[in-house]
Amino acid sequence: MNPTRRRMLQGMALLPLLTLWRPDADARSSRLPTTTLTVHSARGPHRLTVELARSAAERSRGLMERDSLAEDAGMLFLYGAAQPAHSGFWMYRTRIALDIAFLDAEGRINDIHRMQPCRATSPSDCPVTRPSAPYHAALEVNAGYFEAKGIETGDCLSWPEQDDGACRRP
């Protein structure tokens, strides 16, 4: 498939997400519930206060229009079923650089990627960050957080609402 056609199809696939985004919503303060998430890694447990994005509208909005994110904060995107590896994340209308970790069903990190803000006027002009395998959740934090804390693929995350309880690094 030629690159122009691929970009057009990607943009068309993302268009339904735009209908979920409300530009009149207050972008500076979230009304999403929060929880304390723990990352279990070789350099000790790391605790973050994360917003929980559970609905399609919440996940679609993500961290758009934010000018900053607290150092030990993030957003946890939760899904009721596994998401295919071709279903990724974009940075349309996101102003801050982020790291994203894609998690398996047990909360283990399968992939970590760095994402840069996309200043394009069309969502189809923004790159999509995709994992290497299906995922059940994703965690976005400030760019550089995972590296600074020594968090790597294979590390595990736990949070109180998680069905199967805490996991630990092997």
Short mmCIF file of N, CA and C in Angstrom, two decimals:
data_model
loop_
_atom_site.label_atom_id
_atom_site.label_comp_id
_atom_site.label_asym_id
_atom_site.label_seq_id
_atom_site.Cartn_x
_atom_site.Cartn_y
_atom_site.Cartn_z
N MET A 1 0.85 -1.17 0.00
CA MET A 1 0.00 0.00 0.00
C MET A 1 0.90 1.24 0.00
N ASN A 2 0.56 2.20 -0.83
CA ASN A 2 1.42 3.39 -0.89
C ASN A 2 1.25 4.24 0.37
N PRO A 3 2.25 5.04 0.73
CA PRO A 3 2.23 5.81 1.98
C PRO A 3 1.06 6.80 2.07
N THR A 4 0.68 7.41 0.97
CA THR A 4 -0.42 8.37 0.99
C THR A 4 -1.72 7.67 1.34
N ARG A 5 -1.96 6.54 0.72
CA ARG A 5 -3.19 5.77 1.00
C ARG A 5 -3.19 5.28 2.45
N ARG A 6 -2.05 4.81 2.93
CA ARG A 6 -1.95 4.33 4.31
C ARG A 6 -2.28 5.46 5.29
N ARG A 7 -1.71 6.65 5.07
CA ARG A 7 -1.95 7.80 5.96
C ARG A 7 -3.43 8.18 5.93
N MET A 8 -4.04 8.15 4.75
CA MET A 8 -5.46 8.49 4.63
C MET A 8 -6.31 7.48 5.39
N LEU A 9 -6.01 6.20 5.26
CA LEU A 9 -6.77 5.18 5.98
C LEU A 9 -6.57 5.28 7.49
N GLN A 10 -5.35 5.60 7.93
CA GLN A 10 -5.12 5.79 9.37
C GLN A 10 -5.95 6.95 9.88
N GLY A 11 -5.96 8.04 9.13
CA GLY A 11 -6.75 9.21 9.53
C GLY A 11 -8.23 8.90 9.60
N MET A 12 -8.72 8.15 8.64
CA MET A 12 -10.14 7.78 8.64
C MET A 12 -10.47 6.90 9.83
N ALA A 13 -9.55 6.03 10.20
CA ALA A 13 -9.77 5.15 11.34
C ALA A 13 -9.84 5.94 12.65
N LEU A 14 -9.16 7.07 12.71
CA LEU A 14 -9.12 7.88 13.92
C LEU A 14 -10.27 8.89 14.00
N LEU A 15 -10.96 9.13 12.91
CA LEU A 15 -12.02 10.13 12.90
C LEU A 15 -13.11 9.89 13.95
N PRO A 16 -13.56 8.65 14.18
CA PRO A 16 -14.58 8.45 15.22
C PRO A 16 -14.13 8.95 16.59
N LEU A 17 -12.83 8.94 16.87
CA LEU A 17 -12.33 9.41 18.16
C LEU A 17 -12.56 10.91 18.33
N LEU A 18 -12.54 11.65 17.24
CA LEU A 18 -12.74 13.09 17.32
C LEU A 18 -14.14 13.44 17.81
N THR A 19 -15.11 12.61 17.51
CA THR A 19 -16.47 12.89 17.95
C THR A 19 -16.60 12.74 19.46
N LEU A 20 -15.68 12.00 20.07
CA LEU A 20 -15.71 11.81 21.52
C LEU A 20 -15.02 12.94 22.27
N TRP A 21 -14.19 13.71 21.58
CA TRP A 21 -13.45 14.78 22.22
C TRP A 21 -14.29 16.04 22.25
N ARG A 22 -14.42 16.66 23.41
CA ARG A 22 -15.21 17.87 23.55
C ARG A 22 -14.27 19.03 23.83
N PRO A 23 -14.12 19.96 22.85
CA PRO A 23 -13.19 21.06 23.04
C PRO A 23 -13.62 22.02 24.15
N ASP A 24 -14.90 22.01 24.54
CA ASP A 24 -15.36 22.91 25.58
C ASP A 24 -15.06 22.37 26.98
N ALA A 25 -14.60 21.13 27.07
CA ALA A 25 -14.27 20.56 28.38
C ALA A 25 -13.06 21.26 28.96
N ASP A 26 -13.02 21.33 30.28
CA ASP A 26 -11.90 21.97 30.96
C ASP A 26 -10.66 21.11 30.81
N ALA A 27 -9.70 21.58 30.05
CA ALA A 27 -8.50 20.80 29.75
C ALA A 27 -7.48 20.83 30.87
N ARG A 28 -7.57 21.77 31.76
CA ARG A 28 -6.53 21.92 32.77
C ARG A 28 -6.78 21.06 34.01
N SER A 29 -8.00 20.68 34.25
CA SER A 29 -8.26 19.86 35.42
C SER A 29 -9.10 18.65 35.01
N SER A 30 -8.71 17.52 35.50
CA SER A 30 -9.40 16.30 35.16
C SER A 30 -10.44 15.99 36.22
N ARG A 31 -11.51 15.42 35.78
CA ARG A 31 -12.54 14.96 36.70
C ARG A 31 -12.55 13.44 36.74
N LEU A 32 -11.48 12.83 36.25
CA LEU A 32 -11.38 11.39 36.28
C LEU A 32 -10.98 10.91 37.67
N PRO A 33 -11.42 9.71 38.04
CA PRO A 33 -10.98 9.16 39.33
C PRO A 33 -9.48 8.88 39.28
N THR A 34 -8.85 8.91 40.43
CA THR A 34 -7.42 8.63 40.52
C THR A 34 -7.19 7.45 41.46
N THR A 35 -6.02 6.86 41.32
CA THR A 35 -5.61 5.78 42.21
C THR A 35 -4.10 5.84 42.32
N THR A 36 -3.57 5.11 43.29
CA THR A 36 -2.13 4.99 43.43
C THR A 36 -1.70 3.70 42.75
N LEU A 37 -0.79 3.84 41.83
CA LEU A 37 -0.25 2.71 41.07
C LEU A 37 1.18 2.48 41.53
N THR A 38 1.59 1.23 41.62
CA THR A 38 2.96 0.91 42.01
C THR A 38 3.64 0.17 40.87
N VAL A 39 4.84 0.65 40.50
CA VAL A 39 5.66 -0.03 39.52
C VAL A 39 6.71 -0.81 40.30
N HIS A 40 6.71 -2.13 40.12
CA HIS A 40 7.66 -3.00 40.80
C HIS A 40 8.84 -3.22 39.84
N SER A 41 10.00 -2.68 40.23
CA SER A 41 11.18 -2.78 39.36
C SER A 41 12.40 -3.14 40.19
N ALA A 42 13.51 -3.36 39.52
CA ALA A 42 14.76 -3.72 40.20
C ALA A 42 15.23 -2.60 41.13
N ARG A 43 14.89 -1.35 40.83
CA ARG A 43 15.31 -0.22 41.66
C ARG A 43 14.25 0.16 42.68
N GLY A 44 13.41 -0.77 43.04
CA GLY A 44 12.45 -0.56 44.11
C GLY A 44 11.08 -0.19 43.60
N PRO A 45 10.11 -0.18 44.49
CA PRO A 45 8.78 0.22 44.06
C PRO A 45 8.72 1.74 43.80
N HIS A 46 8.01 2.11 42.77
CA HIS A 46 7.79 3.52 42.42
C HIS A 46 6.28 3.74 42.43
N ARG A 47 5.85 4.76 43.16
CA ARG A 47 4.42 5.03 43.26
C ARG A 47 4.06 6.27 42.45
N LEU A 48 2.96 6.15 41.74
CA LEU A 48 2.44 7.23 40.92
C LEU A 48 0.97 7.43 41.25
N THR A 49 0.52 8.66 41.19
CA THR A 49 -0.91 8.95 41.25
C THR A 49 -1.38 9.06 39.81
N VAL A 50 -2.28 8.17 39.42
CA VAL A 50 -2.71 8.13 38.04
C VAL A 50 -4.22 8.38 37.92
N GLU A 51 -4.58 9.05 36.85
CA GLU A 51 -5.98 9.19 36.48
C GLU A 51 -6.37 7.92 35.74
N LEU A 52 -7.60 7.46 35.95
CA LEU A 52 -8.07 6.25 35.31
C LEU A 52 -8.99 6.60 34.15
N ALA A 53 -8.58 6.22 32.96
CA ALA A 53 -9.38 6.43 31.75
C ALA A 53 -9.98 5.09 31.36
N ARG A 54 -11.28 4.92 31.64
CA ARG A 54 -11.94 3.64 31.40
C ARG A 54 -12.86 3.65 30.19
N SER A 55 -13.54 4.74 29.95
CA SER A 55 -14.50 4.79 28.84
C SER A 55 -13.80 5.19 27.55
N ALA A 56 -14.45 4.93 26.44
CA ALA A 56 -13.89 5.32 25.14
C ALA A 56 -13.66 6.82 25.09
N ALA A 57 -14.58 7.60 25.62
CA ALA A 57 -14.43 9.06 25.61
C ALA A 57 -13.24 9.50 26.45
N GLU A 58 -13.07 8.90 27.64
CA GLU A 58 -11.94 9.24 28.51
C GLU A 58 -10.62 8.85 27.87
N ARG A 59 -10.58 7.68 27.28
CA ARG A 59 -9.35 7.23 26.62
C ARG A 59 -9.03 8.09 25.40
N SER A 60 -10.06 8.48 24.67
CA SER A 60 -9.85 9.31 23.49
C SER A 60 -9.31 10.69 23.87
N ARG A 61 -9.79 11.24 24.95
CA ARG A 61 -9.35 12.56 25.42
C ARG A 61 -7.94 12.49 25.98
N GLY A 62 -7.65 11.45 26.74
CA GLY A 62 -6.32 11.25 27.30
C GLY A 62 -5.76 12.49 27.96
N LEU A 63 -4.54 12.83 27.63
CA LEU A 63 -3.87 14.00 28.22
C LEU A 63 -3.82 15.18 27.25
N MET A 64 -4.77 15.24 26.33
CA MET A 64 -4.85 16.36 25.39
C MET A 64 -4.96 17.70 26.11
N GLU A 65 -4.36 18.71 25.50
CA GLU A 65 -4.49 20.10 25.93
C GLU A 65 -3.87 20.39 27.30
N ARG A 66 -3.12 19.47 27.87
CA ARG A 66 -2.45 19.71 29.15
C ARG A 66 -1.13 20.41 28.90
N ASP A 67 -0.81 21.36 29.74
CA ASP A 67 0.47 22.07 29.64
C ASP A 67 1.54 21.43 30.50
N SER A 68 1.13 20.58 31.44
CA SER A 68 2.10 19.93 32.32
C SER A 68 1.45 18.72 32.98
N LEU A 69 2.29 17.91 33.57
CA LEU A 69 1.87 16.73 34.31
C LEU A 69 2.80 16.65 35.51
N ALA A 70 2.25 16.46 36.70
CA ALA A 70 3.08 16.37 37.90
C ALA A 70 4.13 15.27 37.74
N GLU A 71 5.24 15.40 38.42
CA GLU A 71 6.38 14.48 38.26
C GLU A 71 6.00 13.02 38.48
N ASP A 72 5.27 12.74 39.53
CA ASP A 72 4.88 11.36 39.85
C ASP A 72 3.40 11.14 39.57
N ALA A 73 2.98 11.55 38.37
CA ALA A 73 1.59 11.41 37.96
C ALA A 73 1.55 10.78 36.58
N GLY A 74 0.38 10.34 36.19
CA GLY A 74 0.20 9.78 34.86
C GLY A 74 -1.26 9.48 34.61
N MET A 75 -1.49 8.78 33.50
CA MET A 75 -2.84 8.33 33.16
C MET A 75 -2.76 6.87 32.79
N LEU A 76 -3.65 6.08 33.40
CA LEU A 76 -3.74 4.65 33.13
C LEU A 76 -4.97 4.41 32.27
N PHE A 77 -4.75 3.88 31.08
CA PHE A 77 -5.82 3.59 30.14
C PHE A 77 -6.20 2.12 30.33
N LEU A 78 -7.45 1.89 30.74
CA LEU A 78 -7.91 0.53 31.03
C LEU A 78 -8.93 0.08 29.98
N TYR A 79 -8.85 -1.19 29.62
CA TYR A 79 -9.74 -1.76 28.61
C TYR A 79 -10.39 -3.02 29.17
N GLY A 80 -11.61 -3.29 28.76
CA GLY A 80 -12.32 -4.48 29.18
C GLY A 80 -11.86 -5.74 28.49
N ALA A 81 -11.20 -5.59 27.35
CA ALA A 81 -10.70 -6.73 26.58
C ALA A 81 -9.35 -6.36 25.98
N ALA A 82 -8.61 -7.37 25.58
CA ALA A 82 -7.29 -7.14 24.97
C ALA A 82 -7.44 -6.28 23.73
N GLN A 83 -6.51 -5.34 23.56
CA GLN A 83 -6.46 -4.48 22.38
C GLN A 83 -5.43 -5.03 21.41
N PRO A 84 -5.76 -5.05 20.13
CA PRO A 84 -4.80 -5.59 19.16
C PRO A 84 -3.57 -4.69 19.03
N ALA A 85 -2.46 -5.29 18.66
CA ALA A 85 -1.19 -4.56 18.55
C ALA A 85 -1.26 -3.45 17.51
N HIS A 86 -2.14 -3.55 16.53
CA HIS A 86 -2.23 -2.49 15.51
C HIS A 86 -3.02 -1.28 16.02
N SER A 87 -3.62 -1.40 17.20
CA SER A 87 -4.36 -0.30 17.81
C SER A 87 -3.41 0.44 18.74
N GLY A 88 -3.02 1.64 18.36
CA GLY A 88 -2.02 2.36 19.13
C GLY A 88 -2.50 3.69 19.67
N PHE A 89 -1.54 4.51 20.05
CA PHE A 89 -1.80 5.82 20.65
C PHE A 89 -1.20 6.91 19.77
N TRP A 90 -1.82 8.06 19.78
CA TRP A 90 -1.33 9.22 19.03
C TRP A 90 -1.22 10.40 19.97
N MET A 91 -0.59 11.45 19.51
CA MET A 91 -0.34 12.62 20.35
C MET A 91 -1.05 13.87 19.81
N TYR A 92 -2.12 13.68 19.06
CA TYR A 92 -2.89 14.80 18.53
C TYR A 92 -3.37 15.69 19.67
N ARG A 93 -3.10 16.97 19.57
CA ARG A 93 -3.47 17.99 20.57
C ARG A 93 -2.87 17.72 21.95
N THR A 94 -1.80 16.96 22.00
CA THR A 94 -1.10 16.72 23.26
C THR A 94 0.14 17.61 23.25
N ARG A 95 0.28 18.41 24.29
CA ARG A 95 1.31 19.45 24.33
C ARG A 95 2.61 19.03 25.00
N ILE A 96 2.60 17.94 25.73
CA ILE A 96 3.80 17.54 26.48
C ILE A 96 4.30 16.19 25.97
N ALA A 97 5.62 16.02 25.99
CA ALA A 97 6.21 14.74 25.59
C ALA A 97 5.91 13.70 26.67
N LEU A 98 5.61 12.49 26.24
CA LEU A 98 5.21 11.43 27.15
C LEU A 98 5.94 10.13 26.85
N ASP A 99 6.06 9.31 27.88
CA ASP A 99 6.45 7.92 27.72
C ASP A 99 5.17 7.10 27.86
N ILE A 100 5.10 6.01 27.13
CA ILE A 100 3.96 5.10 27.27
C ILE A 100 4.47 3.69 27.47
N ALA A 101 3.83 2.97 28.40
CA ALA A 101 4.12 1.56 28.64
C ALA A 101 2.85 0.78 28.32
N PHE A 102 2.98 -0.23 27.48
CA PHE A 102 1.86 -1.10 27.15
C PHE A 102 1.94 -2.33 28.05
N LEU A 103 0.81 -2.70 28.67
CA LEU A 103 0.78 -3.74 29.70
C LEU A 103 -0.01 -4.96 29.26
N ASP A 104 0.45 -6.14 29.67
CA ASP A 104 -0.30 -7.36 29.38
C ASP A 104 -1.39 -7.55 30.45
N ALA A 105 -2.08 -8.68 30.41
CA ALA A 105 -3.21 -8.93 31.31
C ALA A 105 -2.80 -8.98 32.78
N GLU A 106 -1.53 -9.32 33.05
CA GLU A 106 -1.06 -9.39 34.44
C GLU A 106 -0.45 -8.08 34.92
N GLY A 107 -0.42 -7.07 34.07
CA GLY A 107 0.17 -5.79 34.46
C GLY A 107 1.65 -5.69 34.17
N ARG A 108 2.20 -6.63 33.42
CA ARG A 108 3.61 -6.61 33.07
C ARG A 108 3.84 -5.73 31.84
N ILE A 109 4.92 -4.95 31.85
CA ILE A 109 5.25 -4.05 30.74
C ILE A 109 5.82 -4.85 29.58
N ASN A 110 5.14 -4.75 28.43
CA ASN A 110 5.62 -5.41 27.21
C ASN A 110 6.45 -4.47 26.35
N ASP A 111 6.11 -3.20 26.34
CA ASP A 111 6.78 -2.21 25.49
C ASP A 111 6.79 -0.86 26.19
N ILE A 112 7.85 -0.10 25.95
CA ILE A 112 7.93 1.30 26.39
C ILE A 112 8.34 2.12 25.17
N HIS A 113 7.64 3.23 24.96
CA HIS A 113 7.93 4.12 23.84
C HIS A 113 7.92 5.57 24.31
N ARG A 114 8.67 6.41 23.64
CA ARG A 114 8.65 7.87 23.86
C ARG A 114 7.78 8.47 22.76
N MET A 115 6.90 9.40 23.15
CA MET A 115 6.01 10.06 22.19
C MET A 115 6.18 11.57 22.29
N GLN A 116 6.31 12.22 21.15
CA GLN A 116 6.47 13.67 21.09
C GLN A 116 5.14 14.33 20.75
N PRO A 117 4.91 15.57 21.22
CA PRO A 117 3.68 16.28 20.87
C PRO A 117 3.50 16.36 19.36
N CYS A 118 2.26 16.34 18.94
CA CYS A 118 1.95 16.49 17.51
C CYS A 118 1.18 17.79 17.34
N ARG A 119 1.78 18.71 16.63
CA ARG A 119 1.19 20.03 16.43
C ARG A 119 0.41 20.13 15.12
N ALA A 120 0.20 19.01 14.47
CA ALA A 120 -0.55 19.00 13.21
C ALA A 120 -1.99 19.44 13.43
N THR A 121 -2.57 20.01 12.41
CA THR A 121 -3.97 20.44 12.49
C THR A 121 -4.94 19.32 12.15
N SER A 122 -4.41 18.24 11.63
CA SER A 122 -5.24 17.08 11.29
C SER A 122 -4.71 15.86 12.04
N PRO A 123 -5.59 15.10 12.68
CA PRO A 123 -5.12 13.92 13.41
C PRO A 123 -4.43 12.90 12.51
N SER A 124 -4.81 12.84 11.26
CA SER A 124 -4.20 11.87 10.36
C SER A 124 -2.74 12.19 10.05
N ASP A 125 -2.29 13.40 10.41
CA ASP A 125 -0.90 13.78 10.21
C ASP A 125 -0.02 13.46 11.42
N CYS A 126 -0.61 12.90 12.45
CA CYS A 126 0.14 12.54 13.66
C CYS A 126 0.55 11.08 13.60
N PRO A 127 1.79 10.77 14.00
CA PRO A 127 2.21 9.37 14.03
C PRO A 127 1.45 8.59 15.11
N VAL A 128 1.30 7.32 14.88
CA VAL A 128 0.65 6.43 15.84
C VAL A 128 1.72 5.53 16.46
N THR A 129 1.73 5.46 17.79
CA THR A 129 2.67 4.60 18.50
C THR A 129 1.96 3.29 18.80
N ARG A 130 2.54 2.21 18.31
CA ARG A 130 1.91 0.89 18.47
C ARG A 130 2.83 -0.05 19.24
N PRO A 131 2.24 -0.94 20.04
CA PRO A 131 3.04 -1.94 20.75
C PRO A 131 3.38 -3.11 19.83
N SER A 132 4.22 -3.99 20.32
CA SER A 132 4.61 -5.17 19.56
C SER A 132 3.65 -6.34 19.77
N ALA A 133 2.76 -6.22 20.75
CA ALA A 133 1.84 -7.31 21.08
C ALA A 133 0.53 -6.72 21.59
N PRO A 134 -0.55 -7.51 21.61
CA PRO A 134 -1.80 -7.02 22.19
C PRO A 134 -1.58 -6.55 23.63
N TYR A 135 -2.42 -5.63 24.07
CA TYR A 135 -2.28 -5.07 25.42
C TYR A 135 -3.64 -4.95 26.09
N HIS A 136 -3.61 -4.88 27.42
CA HIS A 136 -4.83 -4.77 28.23
C HIS A 136 -4.93 -3.41 28.91
N ALA A 137 -3.81 -2.71 28.99
CA ALA A 137 -3.78 -1.39 29.62
C ALA A 137 -2.54 -0.66 29.09
N ALA A 138 -2.53 0.64 29.28
CA ALA A 138 -1.37 1.45 28.90
C ALA A 138 -1.21 2.56 29.94
N LEU A 139 0.02 2.89 30.23
CA LEU A 139 0.33 3.94 31.20
C LEU A 139 1.14 5.03 30.51
N GLU A 140 0.63 6.28 30.58
CA GLU A 140 1.36 7.44 30.08
C GLU A 140 1.89 8.25 31.26
N VAL A 141 3.17 8.64 31.16
CA VAL A 141 3.84 9.46 32.17
C VAL A 141 4.71 10.47 31.44
N ASN A 142 5.29 11.40 32.18
CA ASN A 142 6.20 12.37 31.57
C ASN A 142 7.34 11.66 30.85
N ALA A 143 7.75 12.22 29.72
CA ALA A 143 8.88 11.66 28.96
C ALA A 143 10.11 11.61 29.85
N GLY A 144 10.79 10.49 29.83
CA GLY A 144 12.01 10.30 30.61
C GLY A 144 11.79 9.66 31.97
N TYR A 145 10.53 9.55 32.41
CA TYR A 145 10.25 9.01 33.74
C TYR A 145 10.75 7.57 33.86
N PHE A 146 10.40 6.72 32.92
CA PHE A 146 10.79 5.31 33.01
C PHE A 146 12.30 5.15 33.05
N GLU A 147 13.00 5.87 32.18
CA GLU A 147 14.46 5.78 32.15
C GLU A 147 15.07 6.28 33.45
N ALA A 148 14.57 7.40 33.96
CA ALA A 148 15.12 7.98 35.20
C ALA A 148 14.93 7.05 36.39
N LYS A 149 13.85 6.29 36.40
CA LYS A 149 13.55 5.40 37.52
C LYS A 149 14.05 3.97 37.29
N GLY A 150 14.66 3.71 36.14
CA GLY A 150 15.16 2.38 35.85
C GLY A 150 14.05 1.37 35.57
N ILE A 151 12.92 1.84 35.09
CA ILE A 151 11.78 0.98 34.79
C ILE A 151 11.95 0.45 33.36
N GLU A 152 11.78 -0.87 33.21
CA GLU A 152 12.06 -1.53 31.94
C GLU A 152 10.94 -2.50 31.56
N THR A 153 11.00 -2.99 30.33
CA THR A 153 10.08 -4.05 29.93
C THR A 153 10.31 -5.22 30.87
N GLY A 154 9.22 -5.92 31.18
CA GLY A 154 9.28 -7.02 32.13
C GLY A 154 8.90 -6.61 33.54
N ASP A 155 9.05 -5.30 33.87
CA ASP A 155 8.62 -4.82 35.18
C ASP A 155 7.10 -4.90 35.24
N CYS A 156 6.58 -4.89 36.46
CA CYS A 156 5.16 -5.12 36.64
C CYS A 156 4.51 -3.98 37.41
N LEU A 157 3.26 -3.70 37.09
CA LEU A 157 2.49 -2.65 37.74
C LEU A 157 1.33 -3.25 38.50
N SER A 158 0.99 -2.64 39.61
CA SER A 158 -0.20 -3.05 40.36
C SER A 158 -0.92 -1.81 40.85
N TRP A 159 -2.23 -1.95 41.00
CA TRP A 159 -3.07 -0.87 41.52
C TRP A 159 -4.25 -1.52 42.22
N PRO A 160 -4.89 -0.84 43.17
CA PRO A 160 -5.93 -1.45 44.00
C PRO A 160 -7.10 -2.05 43.20
N GLU A 161 -7.49 -1.43 42.11
CA GLU A 161 -8.65 -1.89 41.36
C GLU A 161 -8.34 -3.08 40.46
N GLN A 162 -7.08 -3.48 40.38
CA GLN A 162 -6.65 -4.58 39.51
C GLN A 162 -7.29 -5.87 40.01
N ASP A 163 -7.88 -6.63 39.11
CA ASP A 163 -8.62 -7.84 39.47
C ASP A 163 -7.76 -8.90 40.16
N ASP A 164 -6.57 -9.15 39.65
CA ASP A 164 -5.79 -10.27 40.16
C ASP A 164 -4.73 -9.88 41.18
N GLY A 165 -4.82 -8.68 41.72
CA GLY A 165 -3.89 -8.28 42.76
C GLY A 165 -2.53 -7.87 42.25
N ALA A 166 -1.64 -7.65 43.19
CA ALA A 166 -0.31 -7.13 42.87
C ALA A 166 0.57 -8.18 42.20
N CYS A 167 1.39 -7.72 41.30
CA CYS A 167 2.40 -8.59 40.71
C CYS A 167 3.76 -8.09 41.18
N ARG A 168 4.73 -8.91 41.05
CA ARG A 168 6.08 -8.55 41.48
C ARG A 168 7.06 -8.87 40.35
N ARG A 169 8.16 -8.15 40.33
CA ARG A 169 9.20 -8.46 39.36
C ARG A 169 9.79 -9.82 39.70
N PRO A 170 9.98 -10.67 38.67
CA PRO A 170 10.52 -12.01 38.96
C PRO A 170 11.93 -11.93 39.53
#
